[in-house]
PDB file of C-alpha atoms in Angstrom:
ATOM      1  CA  MET A   1      19.318 -89.977  36.040  1.00  0.00           C
ATOM      2  CA  GLN A   2      21.829 -92.395  34.517  1.00  0.00           C
ATOM      3  CA  ILE A   3      21.809 -90.566  31.174  1.00  0.00           C
ATOM      4  CA  LEU A   4      22.638 -87.276  32.893  1.00  0.00           C
ATOM      5  CA  SER A   5      25.997 -88.667  33.974  1.00  0.00           C
ATOM      6  CA  TYR A   6      26.836 -89.190  30.287  1.00  0.00           C
ATOM      7  CA  LEU A   7      25.378 -85.974  28.905  1.00  0.00           C
ATOM      8  CA  LEU A   8      26.933 -83.567  31.397  1.00  0.00           C
ATOM      9  CA  PRO A   9      30.572 -84.247  30.380  1.00  0.00           C
ATOM     10  CA  ILE A  10      29.592 -84.167  26.695  1.00  0.00           C
ATOM     11  CA  PHE A  11      27.943 -80.765  27.114  1.00  0.00           C
ATOM     12  CA  ALA A  12      30.900 -79.484  29.123  1.00  0.00           C
ATOM     13  CA  LEU A  13      33.363 -80.590  26.439  1.00  0.00           C
ATOM     14  CA  SER A  14      31.167 -79.073  23.735  1.00  0.00           C
ATOM     15  CA  ALA A  15      31.057 -75.756  25.592  1.00  0.00           C
ATOM     16  CA  LEU A  16      34.829 -75.818  26.018  1.00  0.00           C
ATOM     17  CA  ALA A  17      35.372 -76.464  22.304  1.00  0.00           C
ATOM     18  CA  ALA A  18      32.907 -73.734  21.334  1.00  0.00           C
ATOM     19  CA  GLY A  19      34.607 -71.281  23.679  1.00  0.00           C
ATOM     20  CA  TRP A  20      38.028 -72.091  22.215  1.00  0.00           C
ATOM     21  CA  MET A  21      36.675 -71.632  18.697  1.00  0.00           C
ATOM     22  CA  GLY A  22      35.182 -68.285  19.682  1.00  0.00           C
ATOM     23  CA  LEU A  23      38.498 -67.210  21.179  1.00  0.00           C
ATOM     24  CA  GLN A  24      40.334 -68.157  17.981  1.00  0.00           C
ATOM     25  CA  LEU A  25      37.843 -66.240  15.843  1.00  0.00           C
ATOM     26  CA  LEU A  26      38.219 -63.204  18.101  1.00  0.00           C
ATOM     27  CA  ALA A  27      42.009 -63.405  17.864  1.00  0.00           C
ATOM     28  CA  ARG A  28      41.781 -63.586  14.067  1.00  0.00           C
ATOM     29  CA  ARG A  29      39.455 -60.586  13.945  1.00  0.00           C
ATOM     30  CA  LEU A  30      41.728 -58.525  16.209  1.00  0.00           C
ATOM     31  CA  GLY A  31      44.816 -59.486  14.179  1.00  0.00           C
ATOM     32  CA  THR A  32      46.698 -61.021  17.076  1.00  0.00           C
ATOM     33  CA  LYS A  33      50.139 -62.266  16.088  1.00  0.00           C
ATOM     34  CA  ASN A  34      50.700 -66.011  16.189  1.00  0.00           C
ATOM     35  CA  HIS A  35      54.424 -66.650  16.512  1.00  0.00           C
ATOM     36  CA  ILE A  36      54.085 -70.416  16.209  1.00  0.00           C
ATOM     37  CA  GLU A  37      52.358 -70.343  12.817  1.00  0.00           C
ATOM     38  CA  HIS A  38      54.504 -67.479  11.526  1.00  0.00           C
ATOM     39  CA  GLY A  39      57.721 -69.392  12.094  1.00  0.00           C
ATOM     40  CA  GLY A  40      59.113 -67.519  15.056  1.00  0.00           C
ATOM     41  CA  ASN A  41      62.615 -68.862  15.579  1.00  0.00           C
ATOM     42  CA  GLY A  42      63.815 -66.662  18.432  1.00  0.00           C
ATOM     43  CA  CYS A  43      65.030 -68.010  21.737  1.00  0.00           C
ATOM     44  CA  GLY A  44      61.901 -66.832  23.558  1.00  0.00           C
ATOM     45  CA  GLN A  45      63.919 -64.943  26.189  1.00  0.00           C
ATOM     46  CA  CYS A  46      63.585 -61.483  24.677  1.00  0.00           C
ATOM     47  CA  GLY A  47      61.082 -59.231  22.969  1.00  0.00           C
ATOM     48  CA  CYS A  48      62.520 -59.565  19.467  1.00  0.00           C
ATOM     49  CA  GLY A  49      59.249 -60.963  18.111  1.00  0.00           C
ATOM     50  CA  GLY A  50      60.681 -64.132  16.643  1.00  0.00           C
ATOM     51  CA  GLY A  51      63.187 -62.465  14.338  1.00  0.00           C
ATOM     52  CA  VAL A  52      66.900 -62.377  14.900  1.00  0.00           C
ATOM     53  CA  CYS A  53      67.440 -62.715  18.616  1.00  0.00           C
ATOM     54  CA  GLU A  54      69.778 -60.288  20.327  1.00  0.00           C
ATOM     55  CA  ARG A  55      71.063 -63.032  22.648  1.00  0.00           C
ATOM     56  CA  GLU A  56      72.057 -65.307  19.763  1.00  0.00           C
ATOM     57  CA  GLN A  57      74.124 -62.676  17.900  1.00  0.00           C
TER      58      GLN A  57
END
């Protein structure tokens, strides 16, 4: 019973990591935009998509 208290959190963390990896693979397959990696430099307050922000002009 003592080993179960160690294995349960390890399995939970493994499932969480596997789920996150699956979500990332799904996002890549669907072509979801990633504004952080693509250098989005907008203010984040509008729908300009990370280009030139209308509020900053």
